[in-house]
CSV table of C-alpha atoms in Angstrom, one decimal:
chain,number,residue,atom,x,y,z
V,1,UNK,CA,-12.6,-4.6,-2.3
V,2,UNK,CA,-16.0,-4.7,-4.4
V,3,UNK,CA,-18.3,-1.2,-3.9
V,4,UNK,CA,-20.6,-3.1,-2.0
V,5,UNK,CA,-18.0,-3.8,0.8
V,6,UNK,CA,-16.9,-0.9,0.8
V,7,UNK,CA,-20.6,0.9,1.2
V,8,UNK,CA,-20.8,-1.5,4.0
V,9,UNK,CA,-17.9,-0.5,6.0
V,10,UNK,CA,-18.8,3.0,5.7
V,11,UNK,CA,-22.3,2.2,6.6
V,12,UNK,CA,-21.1,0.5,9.1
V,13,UNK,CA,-18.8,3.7,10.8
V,14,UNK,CA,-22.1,6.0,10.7
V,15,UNK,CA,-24.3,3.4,12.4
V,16,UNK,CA,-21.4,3.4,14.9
V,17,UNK,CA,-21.2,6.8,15.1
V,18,UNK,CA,-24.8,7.7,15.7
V,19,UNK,CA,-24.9,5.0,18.6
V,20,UNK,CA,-21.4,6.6,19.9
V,21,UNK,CA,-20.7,8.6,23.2
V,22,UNK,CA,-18.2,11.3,24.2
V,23,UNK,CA,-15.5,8.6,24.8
V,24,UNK,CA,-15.8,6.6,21.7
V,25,UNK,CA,-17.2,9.1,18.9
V,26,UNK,CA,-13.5,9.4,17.4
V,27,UNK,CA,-13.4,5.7,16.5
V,28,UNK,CA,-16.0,5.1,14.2
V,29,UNK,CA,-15.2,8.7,12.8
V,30,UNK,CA,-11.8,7.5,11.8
V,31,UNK,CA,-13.0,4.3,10.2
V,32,UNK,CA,-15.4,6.0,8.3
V,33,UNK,CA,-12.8,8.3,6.9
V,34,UNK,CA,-10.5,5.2,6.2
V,35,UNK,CA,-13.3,3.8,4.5
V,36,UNK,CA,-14.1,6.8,1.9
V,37,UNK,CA,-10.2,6.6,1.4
V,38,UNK,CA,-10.7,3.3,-0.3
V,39,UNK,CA,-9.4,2.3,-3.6
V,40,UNK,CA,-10.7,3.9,-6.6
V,41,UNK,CA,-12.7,6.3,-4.3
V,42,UNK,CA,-9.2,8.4,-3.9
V,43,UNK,CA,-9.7,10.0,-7.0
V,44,UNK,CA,-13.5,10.3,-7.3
V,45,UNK,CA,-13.0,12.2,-3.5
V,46,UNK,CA,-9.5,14.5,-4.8
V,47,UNK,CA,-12.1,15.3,-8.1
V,48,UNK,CA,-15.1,16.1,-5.3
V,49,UNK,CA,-12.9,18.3,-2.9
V,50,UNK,CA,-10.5,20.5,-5.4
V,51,UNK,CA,-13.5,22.8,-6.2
V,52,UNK,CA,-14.2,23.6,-2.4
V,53,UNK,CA,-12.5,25.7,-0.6
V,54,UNK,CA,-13.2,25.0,3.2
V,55,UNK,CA,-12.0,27.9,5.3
V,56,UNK,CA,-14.0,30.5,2.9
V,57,UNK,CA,-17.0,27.9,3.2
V,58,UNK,CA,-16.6,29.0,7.1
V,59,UNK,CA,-16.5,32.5,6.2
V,60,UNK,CA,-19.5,33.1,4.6
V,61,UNK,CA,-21.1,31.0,7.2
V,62,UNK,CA,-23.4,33.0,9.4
V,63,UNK,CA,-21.7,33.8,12.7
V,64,UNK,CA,-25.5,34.4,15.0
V,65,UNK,CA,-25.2,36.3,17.6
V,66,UNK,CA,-24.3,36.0,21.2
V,67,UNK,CA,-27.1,33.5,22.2
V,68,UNK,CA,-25.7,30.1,21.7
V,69,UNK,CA,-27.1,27.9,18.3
V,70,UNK,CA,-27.6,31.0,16.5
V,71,UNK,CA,-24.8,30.2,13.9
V,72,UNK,CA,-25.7,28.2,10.9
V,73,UNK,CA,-23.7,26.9,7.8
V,74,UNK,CA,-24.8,27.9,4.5
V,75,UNK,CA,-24.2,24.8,2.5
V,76,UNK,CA,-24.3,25.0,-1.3
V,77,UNK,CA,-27.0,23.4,-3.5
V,78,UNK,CA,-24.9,22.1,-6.0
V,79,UNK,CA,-24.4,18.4,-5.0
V,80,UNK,CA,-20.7,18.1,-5.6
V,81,UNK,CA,-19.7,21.0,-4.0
V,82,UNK,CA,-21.7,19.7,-0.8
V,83,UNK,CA,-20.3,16.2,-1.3
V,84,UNK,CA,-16.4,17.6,-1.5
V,85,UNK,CA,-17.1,20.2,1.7
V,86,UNK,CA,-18.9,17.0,3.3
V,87,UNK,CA,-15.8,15.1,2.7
V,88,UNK,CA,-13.2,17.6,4.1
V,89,UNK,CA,-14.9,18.4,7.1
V,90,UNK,CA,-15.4,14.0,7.9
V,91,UNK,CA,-11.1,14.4,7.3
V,92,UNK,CA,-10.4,16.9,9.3
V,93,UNK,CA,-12.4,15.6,11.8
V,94,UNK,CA,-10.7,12.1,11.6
V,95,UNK,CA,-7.7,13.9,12.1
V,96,UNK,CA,-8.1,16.1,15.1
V,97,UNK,CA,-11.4,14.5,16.9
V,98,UNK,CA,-11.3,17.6,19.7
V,99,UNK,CA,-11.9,20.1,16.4
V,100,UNK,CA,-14.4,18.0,15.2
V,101,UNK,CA,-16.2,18.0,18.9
V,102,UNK,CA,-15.6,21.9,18.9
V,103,UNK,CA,-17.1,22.5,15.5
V,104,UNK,CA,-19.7,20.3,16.3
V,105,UNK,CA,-20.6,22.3,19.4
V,106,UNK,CA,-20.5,25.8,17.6
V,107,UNK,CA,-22.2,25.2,14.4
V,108,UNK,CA,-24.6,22.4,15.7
V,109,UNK,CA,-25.6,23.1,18.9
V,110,UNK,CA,-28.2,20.5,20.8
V,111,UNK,CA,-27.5,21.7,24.4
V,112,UNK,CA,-24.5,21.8,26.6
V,113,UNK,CA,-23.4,18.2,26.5
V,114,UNK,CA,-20.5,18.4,23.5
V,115,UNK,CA,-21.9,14.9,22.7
V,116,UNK,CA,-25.4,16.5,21.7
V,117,UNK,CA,-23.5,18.2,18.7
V,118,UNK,CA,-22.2,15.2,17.5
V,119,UNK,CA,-25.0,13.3,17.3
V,120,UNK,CA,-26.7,16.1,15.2
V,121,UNK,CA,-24.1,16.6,13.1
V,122,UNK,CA,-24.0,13.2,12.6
V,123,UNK,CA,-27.7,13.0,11.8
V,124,UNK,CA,-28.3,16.3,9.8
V,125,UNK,CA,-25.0,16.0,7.7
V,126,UNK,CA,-23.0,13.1,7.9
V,127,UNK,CA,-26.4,10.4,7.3
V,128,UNK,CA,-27.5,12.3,4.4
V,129,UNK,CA,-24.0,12.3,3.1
V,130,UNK,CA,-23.2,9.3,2.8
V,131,UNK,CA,-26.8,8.3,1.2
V,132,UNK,CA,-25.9,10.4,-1.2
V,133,UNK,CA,-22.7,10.0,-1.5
V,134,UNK,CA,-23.2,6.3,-2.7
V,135,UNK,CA,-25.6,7.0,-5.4
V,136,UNK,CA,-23.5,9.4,-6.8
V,137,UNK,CA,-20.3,7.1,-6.7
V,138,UNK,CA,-23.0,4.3,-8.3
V,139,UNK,CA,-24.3,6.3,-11.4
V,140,UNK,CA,-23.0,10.0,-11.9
V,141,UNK,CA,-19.2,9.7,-10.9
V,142,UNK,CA,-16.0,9.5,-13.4
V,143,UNK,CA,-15.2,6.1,-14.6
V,144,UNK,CA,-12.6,5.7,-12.2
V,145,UNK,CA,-15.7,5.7,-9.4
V,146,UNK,CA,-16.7,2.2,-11.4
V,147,UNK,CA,-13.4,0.8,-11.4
V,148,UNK,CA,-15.0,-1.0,-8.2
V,149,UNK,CA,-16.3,-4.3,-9.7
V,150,UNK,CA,-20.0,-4.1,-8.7
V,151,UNK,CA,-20.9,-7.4,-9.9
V,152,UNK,CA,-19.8,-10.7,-10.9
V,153,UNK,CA,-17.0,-11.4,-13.4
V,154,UNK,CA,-19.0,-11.8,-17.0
V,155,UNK,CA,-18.4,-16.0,-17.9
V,156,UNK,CA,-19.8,-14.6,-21.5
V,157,UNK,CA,-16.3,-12.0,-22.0
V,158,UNK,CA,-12.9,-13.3,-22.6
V,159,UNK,CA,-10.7,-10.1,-22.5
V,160,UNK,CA,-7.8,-10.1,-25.0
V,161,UNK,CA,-4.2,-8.6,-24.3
V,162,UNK,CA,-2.0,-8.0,-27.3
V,163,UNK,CA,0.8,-5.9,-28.6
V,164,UNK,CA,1.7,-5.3,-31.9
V,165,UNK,CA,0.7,-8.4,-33.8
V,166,UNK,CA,-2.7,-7.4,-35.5
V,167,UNK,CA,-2.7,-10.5,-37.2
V,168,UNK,CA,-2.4,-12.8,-33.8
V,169,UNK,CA,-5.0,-10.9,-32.2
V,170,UNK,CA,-7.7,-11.2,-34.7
V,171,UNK,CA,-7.4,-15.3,-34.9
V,172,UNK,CA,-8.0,-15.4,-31.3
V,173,UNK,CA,-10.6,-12.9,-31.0
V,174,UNK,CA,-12.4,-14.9,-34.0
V,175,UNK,CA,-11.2,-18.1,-32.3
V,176,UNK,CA,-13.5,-16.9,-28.7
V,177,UNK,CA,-16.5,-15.7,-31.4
V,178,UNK,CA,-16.4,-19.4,-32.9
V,179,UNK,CA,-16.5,-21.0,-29.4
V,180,UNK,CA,-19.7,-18.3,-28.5
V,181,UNK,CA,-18.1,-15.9,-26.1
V,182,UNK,CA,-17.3,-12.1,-26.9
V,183,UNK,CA,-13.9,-10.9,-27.0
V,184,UNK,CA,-13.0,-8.1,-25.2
V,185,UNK,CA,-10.3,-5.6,-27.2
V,186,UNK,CA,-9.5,-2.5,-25.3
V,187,UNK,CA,-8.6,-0.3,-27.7
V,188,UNK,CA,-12.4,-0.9,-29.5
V,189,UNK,CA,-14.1,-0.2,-25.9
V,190,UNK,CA,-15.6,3.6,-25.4
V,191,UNK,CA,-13.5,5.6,-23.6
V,192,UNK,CA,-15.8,7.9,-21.7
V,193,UNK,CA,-13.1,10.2,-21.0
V,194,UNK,CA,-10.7,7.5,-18.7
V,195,UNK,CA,-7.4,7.1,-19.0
V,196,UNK,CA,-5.5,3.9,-19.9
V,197,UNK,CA,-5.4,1.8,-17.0
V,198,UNK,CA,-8.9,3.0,-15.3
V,199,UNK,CA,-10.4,2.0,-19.1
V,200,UNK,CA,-8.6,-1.4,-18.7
V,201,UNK,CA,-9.9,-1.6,-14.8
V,202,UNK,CA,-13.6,-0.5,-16.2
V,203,UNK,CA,-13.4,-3.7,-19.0
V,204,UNK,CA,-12.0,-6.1,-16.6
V,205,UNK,CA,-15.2,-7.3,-15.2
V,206,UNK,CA,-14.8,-11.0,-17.6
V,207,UNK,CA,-14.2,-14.4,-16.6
V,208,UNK,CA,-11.2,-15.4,-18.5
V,209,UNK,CA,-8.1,-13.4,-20.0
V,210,UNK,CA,-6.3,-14.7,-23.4
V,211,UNK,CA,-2.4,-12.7,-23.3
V,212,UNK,CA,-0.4,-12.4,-26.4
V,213,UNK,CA,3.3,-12.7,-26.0
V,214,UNK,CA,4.5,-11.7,-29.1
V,215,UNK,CA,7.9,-10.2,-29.9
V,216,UNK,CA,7.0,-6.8,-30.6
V,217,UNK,CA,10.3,-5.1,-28.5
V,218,UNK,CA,13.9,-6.0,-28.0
V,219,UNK,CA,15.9,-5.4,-25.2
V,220,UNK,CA,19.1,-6.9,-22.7
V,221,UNK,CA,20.1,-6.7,-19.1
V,222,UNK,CA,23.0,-3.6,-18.6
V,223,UNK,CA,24.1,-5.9,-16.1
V,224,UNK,CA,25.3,-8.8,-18.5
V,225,UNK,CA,28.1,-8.8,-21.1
V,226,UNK,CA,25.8,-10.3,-23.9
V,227,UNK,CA,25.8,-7.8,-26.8
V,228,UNK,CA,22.7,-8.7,-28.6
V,229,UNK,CA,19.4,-7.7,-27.5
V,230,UNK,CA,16.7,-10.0,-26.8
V,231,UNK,CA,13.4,-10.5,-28.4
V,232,UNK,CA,10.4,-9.0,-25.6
V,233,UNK,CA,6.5,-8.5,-25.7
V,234,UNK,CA,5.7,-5.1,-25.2
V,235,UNK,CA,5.8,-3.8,-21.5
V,236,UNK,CA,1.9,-3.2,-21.3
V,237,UNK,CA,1.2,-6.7,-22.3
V,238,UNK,CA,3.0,-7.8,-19.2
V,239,UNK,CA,1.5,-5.4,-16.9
V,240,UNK,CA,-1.7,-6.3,-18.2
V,241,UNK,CA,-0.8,-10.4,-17.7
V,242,UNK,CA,-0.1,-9.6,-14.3
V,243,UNK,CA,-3.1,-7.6,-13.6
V,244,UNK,CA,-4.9,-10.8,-14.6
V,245,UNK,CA,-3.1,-12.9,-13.2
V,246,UNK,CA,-4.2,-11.1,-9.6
V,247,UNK,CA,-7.8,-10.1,-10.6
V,248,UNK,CA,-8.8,-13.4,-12.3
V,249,UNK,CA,-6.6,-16.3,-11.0
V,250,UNK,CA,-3.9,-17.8,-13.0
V,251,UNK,CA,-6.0,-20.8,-14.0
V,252,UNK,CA,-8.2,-18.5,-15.6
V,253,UNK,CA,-5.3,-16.6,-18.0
V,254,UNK,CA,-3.9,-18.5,-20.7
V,255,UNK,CA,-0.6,-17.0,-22.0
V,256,UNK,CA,0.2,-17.7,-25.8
V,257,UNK,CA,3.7,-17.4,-26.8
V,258,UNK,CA,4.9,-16.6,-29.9
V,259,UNK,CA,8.5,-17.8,-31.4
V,260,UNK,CA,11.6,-17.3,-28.5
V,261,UNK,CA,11.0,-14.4,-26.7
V,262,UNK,CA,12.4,-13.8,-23.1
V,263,UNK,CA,10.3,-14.7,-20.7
V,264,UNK,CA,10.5,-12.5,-17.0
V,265,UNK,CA,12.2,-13.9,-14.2
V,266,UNK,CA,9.1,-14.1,-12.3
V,267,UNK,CA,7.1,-16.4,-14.7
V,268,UNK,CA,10.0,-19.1,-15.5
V,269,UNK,CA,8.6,-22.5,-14.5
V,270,UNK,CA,5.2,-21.0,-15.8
V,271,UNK,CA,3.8,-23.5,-18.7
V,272,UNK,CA,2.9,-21.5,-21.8
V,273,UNK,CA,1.3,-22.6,-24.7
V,274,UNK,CA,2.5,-21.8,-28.1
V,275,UNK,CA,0.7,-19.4,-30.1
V,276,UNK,CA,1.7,-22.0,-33.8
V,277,UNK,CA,1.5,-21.5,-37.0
V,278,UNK,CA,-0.2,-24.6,-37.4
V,279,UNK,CA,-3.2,-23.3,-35.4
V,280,UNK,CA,-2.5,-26.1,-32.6
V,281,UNK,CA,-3.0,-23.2,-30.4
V,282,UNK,CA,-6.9,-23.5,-30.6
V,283,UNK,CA,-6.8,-27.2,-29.0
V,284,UNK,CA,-4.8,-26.4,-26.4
V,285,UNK,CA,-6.7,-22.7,-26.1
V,286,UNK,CA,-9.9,-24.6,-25.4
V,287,UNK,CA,-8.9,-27.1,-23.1
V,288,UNK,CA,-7.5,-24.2,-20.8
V,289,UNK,CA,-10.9,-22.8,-20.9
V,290,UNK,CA,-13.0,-26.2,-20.5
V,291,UNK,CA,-10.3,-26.4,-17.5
V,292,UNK,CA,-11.7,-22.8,-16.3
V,293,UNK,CA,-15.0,-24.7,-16.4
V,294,UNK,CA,-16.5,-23.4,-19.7
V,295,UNK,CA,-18.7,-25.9,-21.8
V,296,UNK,CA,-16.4,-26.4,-25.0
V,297,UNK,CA,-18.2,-27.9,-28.2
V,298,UNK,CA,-15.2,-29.1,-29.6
V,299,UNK,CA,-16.7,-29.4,-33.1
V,300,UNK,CA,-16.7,-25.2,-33.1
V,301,UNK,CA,-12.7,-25.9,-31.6
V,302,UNK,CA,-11.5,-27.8,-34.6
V,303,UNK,CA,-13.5,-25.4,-37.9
């Protein structure tokens, strides 16, 4: 789901809740926690709430006295400690709705109808939390926050999977320069402190996919009697092919194979193109991507 979907549906759950009644306020509360559980938004929110501590954000609360809507929250001004408190209290309230009501009533009292808390709950915290929620998820969270594709797939970036064959991986990098796209390599991409796969997540925003199958492991069923081991591209070269395969399409991933290698179960029956010695590759590279529907100059294909 793209970040704009998902800021919808949680949209979406506070519009409902602000319109809700006694009967119905637990719906739209339970959607909206489903939607900040979303994808990549797991970790951004487990990163958010680990520094709070709910309960002792209670206890330092101030109790008021024995007129009722005396009591009042004290909630921090450091943004992610607000966000991650913000968060708990949307999760515990999806979780037991009569707490939620109860709270509600205590700590925001509007009058004796339980509803009246809600509603200003919902308007003094929840609203403002989840405006500022989103722009912090947009432009100051981890990298993982951005693993959400906000826009389009880039037509101008051909990402590149490869395992150990250097050699293999710089033709067909220089091979997309010629043609006048930019290769995507992950290990030259910035890491801004992500790991692995949210780095390969954060670079995947392109419009085609080039995967090297070159035999860079060996290996053999324990199943089978055959003694010698088989030629096999690396495992993160086929995680990557099938992360692709889903994001992108398979039209839109050509697979180059190079010399006999098993191929996995899964794929058999999928056409690959050999990655040749005799550079044949680079004709049959460009008719995959003029098939993608990329303008080819087939002078650039044949230099």
């Amino acid at each position: 789901m793209s970040l704009k979907a998902t800021f919808a549906e949680i949209n979406n759950a506070v519009l409902d809740l602000q319109a809700s009644d006694y009967n119905t306020f637990d719906r739209p509360l339970k959607k909206l926690a489903h939607a900040l559980n979303a994808g990549p938004l797991k970790s951004v929110n487990q990163r958010l709430m680990q520094s709070v501590d709910f309960d002792a954000f209670l206890g330092e609360a101030n109790q008021g006295g024995s007129m009722m809507g005396s009591a009042s929250l004290n909630w921090p001004n450091e943004r992610e400690k607000e966000l991650g408190l913000a968060l708990v209290l949307i999760q515990r309230g999806a979780e037991d709705p009569d707490w939620f009501m109860r709270f509600a009533h205590q700590w925001y009292y509007s009058g004796s109808k339980l509803i009246a808390g809600i509603r200003k709950i919902t308007s003094s915290v929840i609203v403002p939390f989840a405006r500022d929620y989103k722009t912090y998820v947009e432009h100051d969270a981890a990298p993982e926050a951005n693993a959400i594709s906000t826009e389009p797939s880039d037509r101008n970036r051909v990402f590149i999977v490869h395992g150990h064959d250097d050699a293999a991986r710089e033709m067909v990098a220089r091979f997309i320069t010629t043609v006048g796209l930019e290769p995507v390599i992950l290990h030259e991409q910035v890491n801004k402190g992500a790991t692995i796969p949210e780095k390969l997540i954060a670079n995947s925003n392109v419009g085609f996919a080039v995967v090297l199958l070159t035999p860079d492991d060996v290996g053999r069923s324990k199943t089978t009697s055959e003694a010698a081991d088989q030629p096999r591209a690396r495992q993160n070269v086929l995680l990557e092919l099938g992360y692709f395969v889903g994001k992108l399409g398979r039209e839109k991933v050509c697979a180059l194979k190079r010399g006999d290698l098993e191929i996995p179960s899964d794929y058999i029956g999928v056409v690959w193109t050999d990655f040749d010695n005799a550079g044949g590759w680079r004709m049959k590279l460009g008719r995959e991507l003029q098939a993608a529907g990329y303008d080819i100059d087939w002078n650039k294909v044949m230099r």
